[in-house]
Short mmCIF file of C-alpha atoms in Angstrom, two decimals:
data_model
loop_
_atom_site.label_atom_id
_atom_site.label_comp_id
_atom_site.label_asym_id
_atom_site.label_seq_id
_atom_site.Cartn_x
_atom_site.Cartn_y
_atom_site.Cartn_z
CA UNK L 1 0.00 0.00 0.00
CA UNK L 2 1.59 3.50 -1.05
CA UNK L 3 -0.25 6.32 -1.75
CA UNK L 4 0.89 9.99 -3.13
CA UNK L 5 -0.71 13.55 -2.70
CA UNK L 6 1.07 16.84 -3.51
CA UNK L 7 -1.10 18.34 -0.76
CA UNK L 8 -1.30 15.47 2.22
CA UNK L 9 2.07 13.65 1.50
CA UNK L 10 2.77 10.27 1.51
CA UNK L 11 1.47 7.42 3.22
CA UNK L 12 2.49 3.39 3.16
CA UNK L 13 2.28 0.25 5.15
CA UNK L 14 5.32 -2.22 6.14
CA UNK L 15 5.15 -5.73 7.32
CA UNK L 16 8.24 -6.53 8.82
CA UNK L 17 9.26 -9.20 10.86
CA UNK L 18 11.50 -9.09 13.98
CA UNK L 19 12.46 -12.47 15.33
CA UNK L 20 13.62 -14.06 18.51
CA UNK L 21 11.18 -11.94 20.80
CA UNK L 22 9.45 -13.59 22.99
CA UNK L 23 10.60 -17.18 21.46
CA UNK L 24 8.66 -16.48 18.32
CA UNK L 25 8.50 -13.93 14.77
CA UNK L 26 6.48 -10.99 15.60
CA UNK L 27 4.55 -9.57 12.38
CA UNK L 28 4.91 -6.05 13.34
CA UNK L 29 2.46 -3.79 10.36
CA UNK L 30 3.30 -0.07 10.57
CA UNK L 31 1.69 2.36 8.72
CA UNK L 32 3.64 5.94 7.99
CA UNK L 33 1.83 8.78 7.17
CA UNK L 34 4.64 11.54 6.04
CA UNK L 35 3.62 15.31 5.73
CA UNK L 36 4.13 17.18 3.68
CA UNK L 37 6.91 19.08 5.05
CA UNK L 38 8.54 15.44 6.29
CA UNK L 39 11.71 15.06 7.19
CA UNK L 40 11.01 18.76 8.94
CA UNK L 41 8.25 17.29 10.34
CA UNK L 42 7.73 13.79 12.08
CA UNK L 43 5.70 11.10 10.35
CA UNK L 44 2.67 9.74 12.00
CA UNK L 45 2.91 6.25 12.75
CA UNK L 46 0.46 3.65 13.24
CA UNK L 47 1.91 -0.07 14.89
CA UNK L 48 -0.08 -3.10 14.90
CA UNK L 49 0.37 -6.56 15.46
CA UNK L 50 -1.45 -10.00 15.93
CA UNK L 51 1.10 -11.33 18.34
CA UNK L 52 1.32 -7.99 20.69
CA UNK L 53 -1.26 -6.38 23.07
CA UNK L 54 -2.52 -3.32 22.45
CA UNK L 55 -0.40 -1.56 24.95
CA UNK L 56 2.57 -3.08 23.82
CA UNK L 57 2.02 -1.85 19.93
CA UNK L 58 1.37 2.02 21.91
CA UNK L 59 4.66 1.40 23.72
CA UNK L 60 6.60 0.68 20.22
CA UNK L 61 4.76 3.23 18.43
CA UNK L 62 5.78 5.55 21.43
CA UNK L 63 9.54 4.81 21.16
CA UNK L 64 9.14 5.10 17.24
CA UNK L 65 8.35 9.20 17.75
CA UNK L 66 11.01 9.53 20.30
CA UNK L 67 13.59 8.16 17.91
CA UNK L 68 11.99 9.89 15.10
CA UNK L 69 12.64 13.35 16.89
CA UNK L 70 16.68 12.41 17.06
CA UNK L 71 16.43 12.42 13.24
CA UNK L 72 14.28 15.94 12.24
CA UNK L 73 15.36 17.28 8.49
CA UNK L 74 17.32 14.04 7.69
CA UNK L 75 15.02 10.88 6.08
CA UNK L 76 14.18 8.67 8.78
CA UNK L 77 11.65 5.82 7.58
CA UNK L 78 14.48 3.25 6.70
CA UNK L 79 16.48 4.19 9.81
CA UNK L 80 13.09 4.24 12.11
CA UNK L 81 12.46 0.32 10.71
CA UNK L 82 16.43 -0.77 11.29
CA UNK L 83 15.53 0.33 15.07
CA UNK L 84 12.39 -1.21 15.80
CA UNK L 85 13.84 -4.46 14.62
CA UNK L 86 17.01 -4.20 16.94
CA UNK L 87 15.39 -2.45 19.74
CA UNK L 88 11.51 -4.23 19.84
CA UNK L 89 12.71 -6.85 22.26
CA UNK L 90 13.61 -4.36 25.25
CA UNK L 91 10.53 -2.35 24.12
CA UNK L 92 8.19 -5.52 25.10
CA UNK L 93 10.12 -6.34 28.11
CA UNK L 94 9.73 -3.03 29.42
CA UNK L 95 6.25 -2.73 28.71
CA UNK L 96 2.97 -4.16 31.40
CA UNK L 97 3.49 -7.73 31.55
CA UNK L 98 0.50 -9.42 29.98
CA UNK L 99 0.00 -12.92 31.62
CA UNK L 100 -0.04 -15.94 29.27
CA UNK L 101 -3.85 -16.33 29.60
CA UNK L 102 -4.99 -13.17 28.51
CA UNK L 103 -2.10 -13.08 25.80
CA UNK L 104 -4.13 -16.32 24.28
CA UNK L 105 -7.58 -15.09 24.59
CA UNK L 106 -6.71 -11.64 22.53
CA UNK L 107 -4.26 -13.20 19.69
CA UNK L 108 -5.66 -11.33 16.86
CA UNK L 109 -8.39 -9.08 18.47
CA UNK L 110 -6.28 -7.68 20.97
CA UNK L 111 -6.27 -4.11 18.33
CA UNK L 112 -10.22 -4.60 18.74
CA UNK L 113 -12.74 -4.45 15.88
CA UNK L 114 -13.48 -0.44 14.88
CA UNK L 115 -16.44 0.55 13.17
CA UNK L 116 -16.43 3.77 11.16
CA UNK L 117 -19.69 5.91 10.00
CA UNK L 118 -18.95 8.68 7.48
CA UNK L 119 -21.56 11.23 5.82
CA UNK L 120 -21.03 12.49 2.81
CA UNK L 121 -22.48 15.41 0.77
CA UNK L 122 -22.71 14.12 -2.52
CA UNK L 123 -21.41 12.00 -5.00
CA UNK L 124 -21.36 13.32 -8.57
CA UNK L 125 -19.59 10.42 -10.49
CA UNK L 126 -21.33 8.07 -8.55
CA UNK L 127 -20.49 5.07 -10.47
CA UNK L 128 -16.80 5.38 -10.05
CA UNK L 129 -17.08 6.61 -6.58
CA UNK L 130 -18.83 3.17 -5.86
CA UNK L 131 -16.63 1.33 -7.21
CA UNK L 132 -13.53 3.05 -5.57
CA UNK L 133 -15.02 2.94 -2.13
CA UNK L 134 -16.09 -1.08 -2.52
CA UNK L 135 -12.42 -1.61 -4.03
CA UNK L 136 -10.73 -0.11 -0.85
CA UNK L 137 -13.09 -1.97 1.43
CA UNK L 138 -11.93 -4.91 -0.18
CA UNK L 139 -8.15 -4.43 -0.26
CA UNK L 140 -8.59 -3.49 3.24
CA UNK L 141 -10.99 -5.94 4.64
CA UNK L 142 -13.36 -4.23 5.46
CA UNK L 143 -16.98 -4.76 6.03
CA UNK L 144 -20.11 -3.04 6.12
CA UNK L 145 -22.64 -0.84 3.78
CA UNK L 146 -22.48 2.09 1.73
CA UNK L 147 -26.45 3.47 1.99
CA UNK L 148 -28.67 5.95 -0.03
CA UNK L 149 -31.59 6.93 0.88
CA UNK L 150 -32.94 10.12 -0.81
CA UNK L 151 -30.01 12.60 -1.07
CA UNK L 152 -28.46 10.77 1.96
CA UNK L 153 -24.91 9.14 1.63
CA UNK L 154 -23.55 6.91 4.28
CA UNK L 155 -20.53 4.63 4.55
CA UNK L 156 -20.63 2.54 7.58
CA UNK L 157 -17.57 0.46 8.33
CA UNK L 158 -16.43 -2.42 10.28
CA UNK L 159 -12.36 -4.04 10.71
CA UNK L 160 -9.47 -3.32 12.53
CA UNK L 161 -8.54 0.05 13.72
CA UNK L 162 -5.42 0.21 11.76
CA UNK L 163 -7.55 -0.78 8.26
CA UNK L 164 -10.11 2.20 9.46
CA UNK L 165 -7.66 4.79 9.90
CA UNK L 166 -6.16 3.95 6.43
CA UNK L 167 -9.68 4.16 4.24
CA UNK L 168 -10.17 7.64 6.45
CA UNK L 169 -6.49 8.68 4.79
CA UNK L 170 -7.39 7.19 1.92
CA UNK L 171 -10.80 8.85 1.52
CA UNK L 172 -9.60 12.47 2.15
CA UNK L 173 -6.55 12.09 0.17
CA UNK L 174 -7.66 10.29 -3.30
CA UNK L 175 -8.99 12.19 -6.22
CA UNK L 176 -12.56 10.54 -6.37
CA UNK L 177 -15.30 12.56 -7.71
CA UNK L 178 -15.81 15.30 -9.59
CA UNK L 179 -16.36 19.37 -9.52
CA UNK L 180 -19.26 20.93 -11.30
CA UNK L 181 -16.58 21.26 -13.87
CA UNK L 182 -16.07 17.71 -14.69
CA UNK L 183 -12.97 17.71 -12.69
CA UNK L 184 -11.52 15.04 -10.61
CA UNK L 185 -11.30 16.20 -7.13
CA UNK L 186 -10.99 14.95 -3.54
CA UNK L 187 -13.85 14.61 -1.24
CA UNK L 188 -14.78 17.84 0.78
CA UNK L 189 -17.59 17.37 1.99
CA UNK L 190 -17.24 14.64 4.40
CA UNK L 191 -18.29 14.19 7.70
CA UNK L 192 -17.24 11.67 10.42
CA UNK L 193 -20.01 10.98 12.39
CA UNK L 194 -18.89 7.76 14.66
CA UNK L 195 -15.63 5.78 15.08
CA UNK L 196 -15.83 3.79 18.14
CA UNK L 197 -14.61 0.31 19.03
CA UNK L 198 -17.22 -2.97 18.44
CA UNK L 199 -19.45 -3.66 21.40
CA UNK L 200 -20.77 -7.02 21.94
CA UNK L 201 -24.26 -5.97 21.87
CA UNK L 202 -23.25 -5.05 17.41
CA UNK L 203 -23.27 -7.60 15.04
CA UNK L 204 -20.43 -7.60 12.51
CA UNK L 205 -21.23 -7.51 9.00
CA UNK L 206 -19.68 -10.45 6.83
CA UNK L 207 -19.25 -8.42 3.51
CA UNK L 208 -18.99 -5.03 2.26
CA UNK L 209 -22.72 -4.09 0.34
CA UNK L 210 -23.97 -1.20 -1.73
CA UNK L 211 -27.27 -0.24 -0.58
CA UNK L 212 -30.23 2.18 -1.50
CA UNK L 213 -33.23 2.45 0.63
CA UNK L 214 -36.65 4.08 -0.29
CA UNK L 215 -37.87 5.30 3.19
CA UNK L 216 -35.95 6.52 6.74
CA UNK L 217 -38.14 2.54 8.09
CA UNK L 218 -35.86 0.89 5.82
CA UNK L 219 -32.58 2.36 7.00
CA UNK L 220 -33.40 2.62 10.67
CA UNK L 221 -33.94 -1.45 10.04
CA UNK L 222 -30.54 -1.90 8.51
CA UNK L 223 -29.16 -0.59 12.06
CA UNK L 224 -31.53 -2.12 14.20
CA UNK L 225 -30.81 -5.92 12.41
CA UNK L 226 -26.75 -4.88 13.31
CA UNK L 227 -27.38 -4.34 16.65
CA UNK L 228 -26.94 -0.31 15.74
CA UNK L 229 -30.20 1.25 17.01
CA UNK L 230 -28.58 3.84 18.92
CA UNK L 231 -26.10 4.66 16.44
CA UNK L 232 -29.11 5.40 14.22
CA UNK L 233 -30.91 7.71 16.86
CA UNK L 234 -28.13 9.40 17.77
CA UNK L 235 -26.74 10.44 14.28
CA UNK L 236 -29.20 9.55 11.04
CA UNK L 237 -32.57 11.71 12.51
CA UNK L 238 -30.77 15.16 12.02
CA UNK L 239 -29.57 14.06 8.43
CA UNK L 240 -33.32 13.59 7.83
CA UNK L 241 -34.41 17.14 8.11
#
């Protein structure tokens, strides 16, 4: 994943693996999000990882800044990922012991399941927007619906956090509609209206599906079958007036 804007900068994803820690490979996924004034500026980074805890991927993304700050105005990504591979093994030693249990019982959820719901304005191209937004849902496995229902747009997502954050880059940064003009240009009009971790009480969706509903009943039933009701209440009834 690699992505390019003259205005936002650069963002990509590396899987790397560090070995020997903790008797086993760690698949460490970072994400770097560089300004566009990087090196001047630090990069944002985003750590994840199956075989950590949540606290544990803060703790390295923690030490990543700090060592990014030693190396302002020179390029740092290559020597930031040199680091974290020589230096993640004191990072988890120093961080909360987890005990072996709890370690088992999180493998793989320990980043927790996000879900994302995003208004937008309008969609001129609408074809190709579709098809952009179900092809990044895809690429990042995500699940969950894009609705219309009268001039109402929403995109309501489900996956890990990591996966969320990079459709929300993606989404603000990519070229995909159109001005009045015939332009392409980047979404403007966008709103965030929820990203908050999965309770138990919501239902995850298996698959990513384009929706259009005739009537508010229709919609407020797609949240209600998810488990979503007060999502609904709390942010679709002012889009309706």
């Amino acid at each position: 994943f690699f992505y390019f804007s003259e205005t936002h900068g650069i963002s990509f994803r590396i899987q790397i693996s560090v070995k020997e820690v903790l008797d086993t490979d760690v698949l460490l996924k970072l994400l770097f999000y560089l300004p566009v004034n990087y090196p001047s500026t630090v990069p944002d980074i985003s750590v994840t990882s199956d075989q950590l805890t949540r606290v544990q991927c803060m703790d390295v993304r923690e030490k990543l800044l700090e060592e990014a700050k030693k190396h302002l105005s020179e390029p740092m990504v290559h020597d930031l990922i040199l680091w974290v591979q020589q230096h993640l093994k004191d990072v988890i030693k120093q961080s909360a012991p987890v005990c072996n249990e709890r370690t088992t019982l999180s493998k793989g959820t320990e980043d927790g399941i996000w879900m994302l719901l995003l208004h937008l304005d309008h969609m001129r191209a609408k074809a190709k927007y579709v098809k952009t937004v179900e092809k990044w849902a895809s690429n990042l496995r995500l699940t969950g619906r894009l609705m219309f229902m009268g001039k109402i747009i929403l995109i309501l997502l489900q996956g890990d956090r990591s996966s969320i954050k990079e459709y929300l880059i993606l989404q603000k940064t990519s070229k995909v509609d159109v001005d009045s003009s015939g332009k392409k240009c980047k979404e403007k009009m966008m709103r965030v209206l929820c990203e908050t971790e999965l309770q138990s009480q919501h239902k995850r969706f298996q698959m990513f599906e384009v929706k259009e509903y005739s009537a508010p009943e229709e919609l407020q039933k797609e949240f209600e079958t998810a488990g979503l009701t007060t999502l609904f209440s709390e942010f679709v009834p002012p889009l309706l007036k």
